[in-house]
Amino acid sequence: MNEKLQVRNLRISFRTSNGKVQAVRDISFDLAKGETLAIVGESGSGKSVTSKAILGILAGNSIVESGEIIYDGKDLLKISEEDFHKIRGDKIAMIFQDPMSSLNPIVRIGRQLTEAMLLKGKARQRECRATFNGYLKNLNKAMAASNDPARAAEISRNCKKFDKFEFKHIELESAYKKAFEAASENVDDIEKIAFELEKKTVSKGSGDRINDIVKQARDSINDYVISPEHKSEVYSLAGSLASEFAKAKKSLNFDAALKILYRLRDLSKEGIEKKAPNFFCMGYYLTFSGKPLPDMPIDELNKFLHDYIDRDFMLAFIKDAEAALKHSSSVSCDNMRAAIEKLNAARAVYTREKLDKKECYSTCKELAAAVKRCIDILNINKDSLSFTFAPSLKSQIDTYFHAIGANVKAQRAHDRDQRKYDRIVAKGKKPDWEVADAAVTDLELIKENIVRIITRLVDHYDELLANYSSRNFDEETVAVIDFLKANASGVVDKVTRRVAKHRAIKLMDEVGIAEPHKRYKQYPFEFSGGMRQRIVIAIALAANPDILICDEPTTALDVTIQAQILELINNLKEERNLSVIFITHDLGVVANMADRVAVMYAGKIVEYGTSEDIFYHAAHPYTWALLSSMPDLDTDEKLEAIPGTPPNMIYPPKGDAFAPRNKYAMQIDFERQPPMFKISDTHYAATWLLHPDAPKVDPPKAVVDRIRRMNERRATKDE
Amino acid sequence: MSNQETLLKVEHLCQYFKAGNFVTKAVDDVSFDIKKGEVFGLVGESGCGKTTTGRSIIKLYNITSGNVIFKGVRIAAGIQSYKDNIKKAKEDKIPNLSEYVAEQKKLIKEAKYDQKNCDKEYSKKLVAELKAKYEPLIAKASDPAEKQKLTNEYKDELYKAKRTKLVTQIQMIFQDPIASLDPRMTVREIIAEGLIIQGERNKKVIDQKVYEMLELVGLVPEHATRYPHEFSGGQRQRIGVARSIIMQPELIIADEPVSALDVSVQAQVINLLNDLRDRFGLTILFIAHDLSVVKYFSDRIGVMYYGKLVELADSDELFAHPFHPYTKSLLSAIPLPDPIYEKARKRIVYNPLAEHDYTVDKPSLREVSPGHFVQCNEAEYKKIMQELGGNV
């Protein structure tokens, strides 16, 4: 259930003056939390179109013919533009390919970086507040329902308590975090600048950096970082540092300044190594006990606070919450059983020869209500299928009844064209155009789709009911409390202009831009291509997204910067548990980044597997061709280029799209499209070569050689 | 390789750009030479001056100081270094100052003359050769018809020779196949433009040559009447290649010719360049940042870092024994199509301030083993030699 994003049967085409270009033809994949999925293919294979569809920024002439993209209980293909504003950039961010055209040339870099932070900051605060309040309200209701009515008043008081002290806790903690971060940054910064000062080199930005250190030193004063007893010392050190530095700038004799710097560093270091108190408990104690904190060492203090909160409030609250969770899920399970019956019965309505409009819509309404009751509001992981069921069912029914009329029209238009064509042919001329197939919607297919939607939900509910007994409510309760905490912190996390600037400069530093203070005020044209790409990445990361789509982010960059940026994305992925979709044609990069790889060709996924599967046991001839056409450090022989060009997608080929360029192609490749053959649990490929009747074909020599070399290198390394 | 003729020699090339009071040293004291028939790779991160070096060689910029010598003729020369010499001499108040200054001024004059007139000199030489070839022939010819024919031929050749420039024997292939072709010219016009400028007036010859080139680069003559936008990226890059080889250059400066292309198309273009090189004995200065491609394609490789050449060696040697810390960090950053290796790969970070101590002893390019040069100072040189002693 930890799938972040599911793409099902996506089909996208573009209307052009020459005809309909089928850019994406029926692809499905899903993306788990914290996973990197690489999509590999030539330009024009539909990789970028897929990613743009996920972000809802397809060009105006595009048609989404079928499919769904499910994220967070919503189908991204069906939600309104207003709803998309909340997701785009905030939850799903994208790094674009071309840094030249993705930055605004007349706005300073700093403004572009902070713009999203400031806009999204307020929206996020509001959203967190709403989620927190709503969830607590629901929890309160469920608690009361699952409990003795006599305790209702106590329960609602407890919930209010939780609301109140939770914010105190976050305030304390964020103050601590700010001081801690300032201190740990100061240690790094001081070490960097001291190194330079010892070598007696002063660069242009040194003064600014010294000022930063002074500011950070002041920021790092907190009860639990640099304690108040050192407060005056830190202030006097910080005050004299700037003047000492200015004095020494001419003579290049930095001894006095260095002494101050080292003292500051030692203090900061000491502060970082200190143990942090348990702010959660402390928040409760400070809010409700009405007494100041007892004076004791931190370990003892933590224990004392922990006992206090458990005794006073927490144990009871957790018990109630667990009961509430149990209650609400059992209710939803009962509803599910009822819904399954209804769904099964409704199947008959949608499999009739000719659907009855009135009956269809009324059944749809009933089903939607039944499914809505199945949704467990206390479950933090939204059950996507339940949420998307009603809209997708309704849209299919809409399409069906709309298509009945539209089909007649389309058939008429087609007949007219055909007659015109025939007339020209009868005159003995050969027209330079062809009659396009009638744009008729297949009604049977829609009926099948409807049944598929219902069956899928029924299967899903069966599975949920079967798993019900093995659910661990202890863990779920802890998760619920963490969820509430996270939302509360989102409310306190205020983004002001100053904070945004600080964050932007930190981000710029993180993505490897030297002298971020100076660069912050510059315009995009003052940056080189690599630097601009870094800015674009920084902007994408600024909003702290859930899913990051990277559309060839390093194609325009050189190796060292490429390596830095890949490392950066990898680190961020680990830190924030990001899910990444990585689009590229460079297989070396894929090997570095990807957990799983999807190889696309002509709008279809031709091979799908973990990166080990793809690189060591590739099965599709197109993957072989890609692997053998790129040189590595040991390649000496002639490269095997893929002959020809990708097919024109206005007239997609009948069989396997890669067949004309494929030297292993068989007769059947030109006639029928190969299905996905399963090689292992994680590895699938669409090629007739995997059919049991197909002749055995070995991968090309270049690929075999490379795998051998890789194995040898690993063996020598292991020794 | 050492006994081969040197085609291009770059001596102490400097290219500075002034922006207000601030001087950007895009290329700073770079020297190397390229032998006839070899592929010389130039790698480095973006903004390190690889492209500027290429453009300075082909005289797209006026270089600040240093010399570029092509086939023994100085085609570009800068004067900044002489000016600096004079300034320094005046400050130091060296003995016989006036003589020294006069000498430097003479050098400046020569440099200016060469920079301006190298093409003129070359065409003068060609004209003289033609004169020597045709005048006796015309004088000897008795038949008036033949005499007329020879005279016409002589005139035609003379027209061409007067327009011939030495620099046209160096041609460039640009990085972006889309931006480097004029969208309003047909492929024929694009490819033939150079020939026409050089004085080719015979339409038939031009067409024939254009078709020949198109076939050579894997396109068909029918493509000649089309416009660039009708081609895919790989085909466009082929047009760029055809445009440069129609001039029958001796040296091609390929400025990231495959960076903007897909892997499969990349292989096509690299194979094409390799074929052409075997066929015409072309010499190529290959500028790129994809080290796997450079390694595959080049005989020798120069590594640049912030306008300086930090290491120069045969490609196998460079990848087997890198000495400069920047080269090491660069090599550690190459991604390979091998997931298990990739996940274990550690990148070496290069920090010039921590790595070198150049406060006392300034670095220079020194030869550590035959054909292998490293930018280092005395202490580092000793260290490298020690390492080498251990290795050998």
PDB file of N, CA and C in Angstrom, chain B residues 122-180:
ATOM      1  N   TYR B 122      49.257  33.918 -47.448  1.00  0.00           N
ATOM      2  CA  TYR B 122      49.026  32.569 -47.957  1.00  0.00           C
ATOM      3  C   TYR B 122      48.509  32.617 -49.385  1.00  0.00           C
ATOM      4  N   SER B 123      47.527  33.520 -49.650  1.00  0.00           N
ATOM      5  CA  SER B 123      46.982  33.558 -51.004  1.00  0.00           C
ATOM      6  C   SER B 123      48.029  34.108 -51.977  1.00  0.00           C
ATOM      7  N   LYS B 124      48.875  35.015 -51.501  1.00  0.00           N
ATOM      8  CA  LYS B 124      49.974  35.504 -52.349  1.00  0.00           C
ATOM      9  C   LYS B 124      50.868  34.355 -52.778  1.00  0.00           C
ATOM     10  N   LYS B 125      51.121  33.492 -51.785  1.00  0.00           N
ATOM     11  CA  LYS B 125      51.982  32.345 -52.072  1.00  0.00           C
ATOM     12  C   LYS B 125      51.324  31.448 -53.127  1.00  0.00           C
ATOM     13  N   LEU B 126      50.041  31.224 -52.958  1.00  0.00           N
ATOM     14  CA  LEU B 126      49.317  30.378 -53.910  1.00  0.00           C
ATOM     15  C   LEU B 126      49.353  30.989 -55.306  1.00  0.00           C
ATOM     16  N   VAL B 127      49.136  32.305 -55.366  1.00  0.00           N
ATOM     17  CA  VAL B 127      49.140  32.991 -56.654  1.00  0.00           C
ATOM     18  C   VAL B 127      50.497  32.833 -57.331  1.00  0.00           C
ATOM     19  N   ALA B 128      51.541  32.994 -56.519  1.00  0.00           N
ATOM     20  CA  ALA B 128      52.891  32.856 -57.065  1.00  0.00           C
ATOM     21  C   ALA B 128      53.093  31.458 -57.630  1.00  0.00           C
ATOM     22  N   GLU B 129      52.606  30.463 -56.888  1.00  0.00           N
ATOM     23  CA  GLU B 129      52.752  29.076 -57.355  1.00  0.00           C
ATOM     24  C   GLU B 129      52.032  28.875 -58.684  1.00  0.00           C
ATOM     25  N   LEU B 130      50.814  29.401 -58.752  1.00  0.00           N
ATOM     26  CA  LEU B 130      50.026  29.260 -59.979  1.00  0.00           C
ATOM     27  C   LEU B 130      50.746  29.911 -61.151  1.00  0.00           C
ATOM     28  N   LYS B 131      51.297  31.081 -60.854  1.00  0.00           N
ATOM     29  CA  LYS B 131      52.016  31.813 -61.908  1.00  0.00           C
ATOM     30  C   LYS B 131      53.159  30.956 -62.427  1.00  0.00           C
ATOM     31  N   ALA B 132      53.883  30.391 -61.514  1.00  0.00           N
ATOM     32  CA  ALA B 132      55.019  29.570 -61.898  1.00  0.00           C
ATOM     33  C   ALA B 132      54.573  28.367 -62.697  1.00  0.00           C
ATOM     34  N   LYS B 133      53.371  27.869 -62.390  1.00  0.00           N
ATOM     35  CA  LYS B 133      52.902  26.651 -63.053  1.00  0.00           C
ATOM     36  C   LYS B 133      52.344  26.964 -64.447  1.00  0.00           C
ATOM     37  N   TYR B 134      51.519  27.995 -64.535  1.00  0.00           N
ATOM     38  CA  TYR B 134      50.761  28.210 -65.773  1.00  0.00           C
ATOM     39  C   TYR B 134      51.513  29.018 -66.817  1.00  0.00           C
ATOM     40  N   GLU B 135      52.301  30.026 -66.395  1.00  0.00           N
ATOM     41  CA  GLU B 135      52.895  30.917 -67.404  1.00  0.00           C
ATOM     42  C   GLU B 135      53.773  30.188 -68.395  1.00  0.00           C
ATOM     43  N   PRO B 136      54.654  29.279 -67.911  1.00  0.00           N
ATOM     44  CA  PRO B 136      55.441  28.525 -68.911  1.00  0.00           C
ATOM     45  C   PRO B 136      54.542  27.688 -69.820  1.00  0.00           C
ATOM     46  N   LEU B 137      53.471  27.113 -69.234  1.00  0.00           N
ATOM     47  CA  LEU B 137      52.578  26.253 -70.021  1.00  0.00           C
ATOM     48  C   LEU B 137      51.911  27.059 -71.125  1.00  0.00           C
ATOM     49  N   ILE B 138      51.445  28.236 -70.763  1.00  0.00           N
ATOM     50  CA  ILE B 138      50.762  29.071 -71.754  1.00  0.00           C
ATOM     51  C   ILE B 138      51.746  29.524 -72.826  1.00  0.00           C
ATOM     52  N   ALA B 139      52.914  29.866 -72.366  1.00  0.00           N
ATOM     53  CA  ALA B 139      53.938  30.292 -73.321  1.00  0.00           C
ATOM     54  C   ALA B 139      54.275  29.162 -74.302  1.00  0.00           C
ATOM     55  N   LYS B 140      54.295  27.946 -73.779  1.00  0.00           N
ATOM     56  CA  LYS B 140      54.691  26.806 -74.601  1.00  0.00           C
ATOM     57  C   LYS B 140      53.598  26.430 -75.597  1.00  0.00           C
ATOM     58  N   ALA B 141      52.318  26.597 -75.177  1.00  0.00           N
ATOM     59  CA  ALA B 141      51.228  26.105 -76.004  1.00  0.00           C
ATOM     60  C   ALA B 141      51.232  26.799 -77.362  1.00  0.00           C
ATOM     61  N   SER B 142      51.177  25.979 -78.431  1.00  0.00           N
ATOM     62  CA  SER B 142      51.242  26.533 -79.784  1.00  0.00           C
ATOM     63  C   SER B 142      49.827  26.703 -80.350  1.00  0.00           C
ATOM     64  N   ASP B 143      48.990  25.693 -80.059  1.00  0.00           N
ATOM     65  CA  ASP B 143      47.621  25.732 -80.574  1.00  0.00           C
ATOM     66  C   ASP B 143      46.840  26.865 -79.913  1.00  0.00           C
ATOM     67  N   PRO B 144      46.254  27.802 -80.674  1.00  0.00           N
ATOM     68  CA  PRO B 144      45.543  28.918 -80.035  1.00  0.00           C
ATOM     69  C   PRO B 144      44.372  28.447 -79.165  1.00  0.00           C
ATOM     70  N   ALA B 145      43.664  27.389 -79.638  1.00  0.00           N
ATOM     71  CA  ALA B 145      42.509  26.889 -78.853  1.00  0.00           C
ATOM     72  C   ALA B 145      42.960  26.410 -77.483  1.00  0.00           C
ATOM     73  N   GLU B 146      44.029  25.671 -77.509  1.00  0.00           N
ATOM     74  CA  GLU B 146      44.543  25.140 -76.237  1.00  0.00           C
ATOM     75  C   GLU B 146      45.036  26.285 -75.363  1.00  0.00           C
ATOM     76  N   LYS B 147      45.660  27.258 -76.033  1.00  0.00           N
ATOM     77  CA  LYS B 147      46.171  28.406 -75.313  1.00  0.00           C
ATOM     78  C   LYS B 147      45.017  29.130 -74.604  1.00  0.00           C
ATOM     79  N   GLN B 148      43.922  29.276 -75.379  1.00  0.00           N
ATOM     80  CA  GLN B 148      42.754  29.942 -74.812  1.00  0.00           C
ATOM     81  C   GLN B 148      42.249  29.177 -73.600  1.00  0.00           C
ATOM     82  N   LYS B 149      42.200  27.861 -73.762  1.00  0.00           N
ATOM     83  CA  LYS B 149      41.676  27.008 -72.681  1.00  0.00           C
ATOM     84  C   LYS B 149      42.544  27.142 -71.422  1.00  0.00           C
ATOM     85  N   LEU B 150      43.833  27.103 -71.652  1.00  0.00           N
ATOM     86  CA  LEU B 150      44.764  27.206 -70.523  1.00  0.00           C
ATOM     87  C   LEU B 150      44.621  28.564 -69.832  1.00  0.00           C
ATOM     88  N   THR B 151      44.476  29.593 -70.646  1.00  0.00           N
ATOM     89  CA  THR B 151      44.351  30.931 -70.071  1.00  0.00           C
ATOM     90  C   THR B 151      43.099  31.024 -69.198  1.00  0.00           C
ATOM     91  N   ASN B 152      42.010  30.462 -69.748  1.00  0.00           N
ATOM     92  CA  ASN B 152      40.777  30.473 -68.967  1.00  0.00           C
ATOM     93  C   ASN B 152      40.944  29.736 -67.640  1.00  0.00           C
ATOM     94  N   GLU B 153      41.559  28.591 -67.742  1.00  0.00           N
ATOM     95  CA  GLU B 153      41.769  27.784 -66.546  1.00  0.00           C
ATOM     96  C   GLU B 153      42.615  28.563 -65.532  1.00  0.00           C
ATOM     97  N   TYR B 154      43.649  29.203 -66.089  1.00  0.00           N
ATOM     98  CA  TYR B 154      44.559  29.976 -65.245  1.00  0.00           C
ATOM     99  C   TYR B 154      43.796  31.087 -64.537  1.00  0.00           C
ATOM    100  N   LYS B 155      42.940  31.763 -65.300  1.00  0.00           N
ATOM    101  CA  LYS B 155      42.166  32.859 -64.730  1.00  0.00           C
ATOM    102  C   LYS B 155      41.274  32.364 -63.592  1.00  0.00           C
ATOM    103  N   ASP B 156      40.625  31.254 -63.898  1.00  0.00           N
ATOM    104  CA  ASP B 156      39.708  30.684 -62.919  1.00  0.00           C
ATOM    105  C   ASP B 156      40.440  30.328 -61.626  1.00  0.00           C
ATOM    106  N   GLU B 157      41.558  29.641 -61.797  1.00  0.00           N
ATOM    107  CA  GLU B 157      42.327  29.214 -60.622  1.00  0.00           C
ATOM    108  C   GLU B 157      42.817  30.422 -59.843  1.00  0.00           C
ATOM    109  N   LEU B 158      43.210  31.460 -60.619  1.00  0.00           N
ATOM    110  CA  LEU B 158      43.723  32.667 -59.996  1.00  0.00           C
ATOM    111  C   LEU B 158      42.632  33.329 -59.145  1.00  0.00           C
ATOM    112  N   TYR B 159      41.433  33.319 -59.676  1.00  0.00           N
ATOM    113  CA  TYR B 159      40.290  33.892 -58.953  1.00  0.00           C
ATOM    114  C   TYR B 159      40.096  33.187 -57.618  1.00  0.00           C
ATOM    115  N   LYS B 160      40.209  31.865 -57.727  1.00  0.00           N
ATOM    116  CA  LYS B 160      40.039  31.077 -56.490  1.00  0.00           C
ATOM    117  C   LYS B 160      41.185  31.331 -55.522  1.00  0.00           C
ATOM    118  N   ALA B 161      42.402  31.320 -56.054  1.00  0.00           N
ATOM    119  CA  ALA B 161      43.581  31.435 -55.197  1.00  0.00           C
ATOM    120  C   ALA B 161      43.567  32.750 -54.456  1.00  0.00           C
ATOM    121  N   LYS B 162      43.092  33.803 -55.129  1.00  0.00           N
ATOM    122  CA  LYS B 162      43.083  35.107 -54.482  1.00  0.00           C
ATOM    123  C   LYS B 162      42.116  35.129 -53.308  1.00  0.00           C
ATOM    124  N   ARG B 163      41.135  34.273 -53.364  1.00  0.00           N
ATOM    125  CA  ARG B 163      40.136  34.247 -52.288  1.00  0.00           C
ATOM    126  C   ARG B 163      40.411  33.179 -51.234  1.00  0.00           C
ATOM    127  N   THR B 164      41.368  32.368 -51.489  1.00  0.00           N
ATOM    128  CA  THR B 164      41.647  31.286 -50.551  1.00  0.00           C
ATOM    129  C   THR B 164      42.269  31.828 -49.281  1.00  0.00           C
ATOM    130  N   LYS B 165      41.784  31.308 -48.160  1.00  0.00           N
ATOM    131  CA  LYS B 165      42.366  31.709 -46.882  1.00  0.00           C
ATOM    132  C   LYS B 165      42.944  30.480 -46.212  1.00  0.00           C
ATOM    133  N   LEU B 166      44.008  30.704 -45.525  1.00  0.00           N
ATOM    134  CA  LEU B 166      44.642  29.587 -44.834  1.00  0.00           C
ATOM    135  C   LEU B 166      43.708  29.042 -43.762  1.00  0.00           C
ATOM    136  N   VAL B 167      42.984  29.955 -43.108  1.00  0.00           N
ATOM    137  CA  VAL B 167      42.185  29.548 -41.954  1.00  0.00           C
ATOM    138  C   VAL B 167      41.040  28.622 -42.369  1.00  0.00           C
ATOM    139  N   THR B 168      40.640  28.680 -43.636  1.00  0.00           N
ATOM    140  CA  THR B 168      39.550  27.797 -44.060  1.00  0.00           C
ATOM    141  C   THR B 168      39.958  26.334 -43.997  1.00  0.00           C
ATOM    142  N   GLN B 169      41.228  26.080 -43.852  1.00  0.00           N
ATOM    143  CA  GLN B 169      41.627  24.679 -43.708  1.00  0.00           C
ATOM    144  C   GLN B 169      41.363  24.163 -42.301  1.00  0.00           C
ATOM    145  N   ILE B 170      40.949  25.074 -41.436  1.00  0.00           N
ATOM    146  CA  ILE B 170      40.449  24.640 -40.124  1.00  0.00           C
ATOM    147  C   ILE B 170      38.945  24.850 -40.172  1.00  0.00           C
ATOM    148  N   GLN B 171      38.187  23.831 -39.857  1.00  0.00           N
ATOM    149  CA  GLN B 171      36.732  23.969 -39.887  1.00  0.00           C
ATOM    150  C   GLN B 171      36.145  23.571 -38.546  1.00  0.00           C
ATOM    151  N   MET B 172      34.971  24.049 -38.291  1.00  0.00           N
ATOM    152  CA  MET B 172      34.394  23.814 -36.980  1.00  0.00           C
ATOM    153  C   MET B 172      33.043  23.113 -37.112  1.00  0.00           C
ATOM    154  N   ILE B 173      32.782  22.188 -36.197  1.00  0.00           N
ATOM    155  CA  ILE B 173      31.450  21.593 -36.088  1.00  0.00           C
ATOM    156  C   ILE B 173      30.883  22.084 -34.768  1.00  0.00           C
ATOM    157  N   PHE B 174      29.684  22.644 -34.809  1.00  0.00           N
ATOM    158  CA  PHE B 174      29.177  23.285 -33.603  1.00  0.00           C
ATOM    159  C   PHE B 174      28.343  22.329 -32.769  1.00  0.00           C
ATOM    160  N   GLN B 175      28.143  22.768 -31.530  1.00  0.00           N
ATOM    161  CA  GLN B 175      27.474  21.900 -30.557  1.00  0.00           C
ATOM    162  C   GLN B 175      26.007  21.692 -30.870  1.00  0.00           C
ATOM    163  N   ASP B 176      25.316  22.800 -31.151  1.00  0.00           N
ATOM    164  CA  ASP B 176      23.866  22.717 -31.261  1.00  0.00           C
ATOM    165  C   ASP B 176      23.467  22.572 -32.721  1.00  0.00           C
ATOM    166  N   PRO B 177      23.024  21.399 -33.132  1.00  0.00           N
ATOM    167  CA  PRO B 177      22.730  21.208 -34.553  1.00  0.00           C
ATOM    168  C   PRO B 177      21.525  22.003 -35.018  1.00  0.00           C
ATOM    169  N   ILE B 178      20.741  22.501 -34.053  1.00  0.00           N
ATOM    170  CA  ILE B 178      19.549  23.248 -34.461  1.00  0.00           C
ATOM    171  C   ILE B 178      19.916  24.705 -34.698  1.00  0.00           C
ATOM    172  N   ALA B 179      20.669  25.274 -33.763  1.00  0.00           N
ATOM    173  CA  ALA B 179      20.962  26.696 -33.846  1.00  0.00           C
ATOM    174  C   ALA B 179      22.041  27.005 -34.871  1.00  0.00           C
ATOM    175  N   SER B 180      22.852  26.010 -35.235  1.00  0.00           N
ATOM    176  CA  SER B 180      23.985  26.335 -36.090  1.00  0.00           C
ATOM    177  C   SER B 180      23.657  26.262 -37.577  1.00  0.00           C
TER     178      SER B 180
END
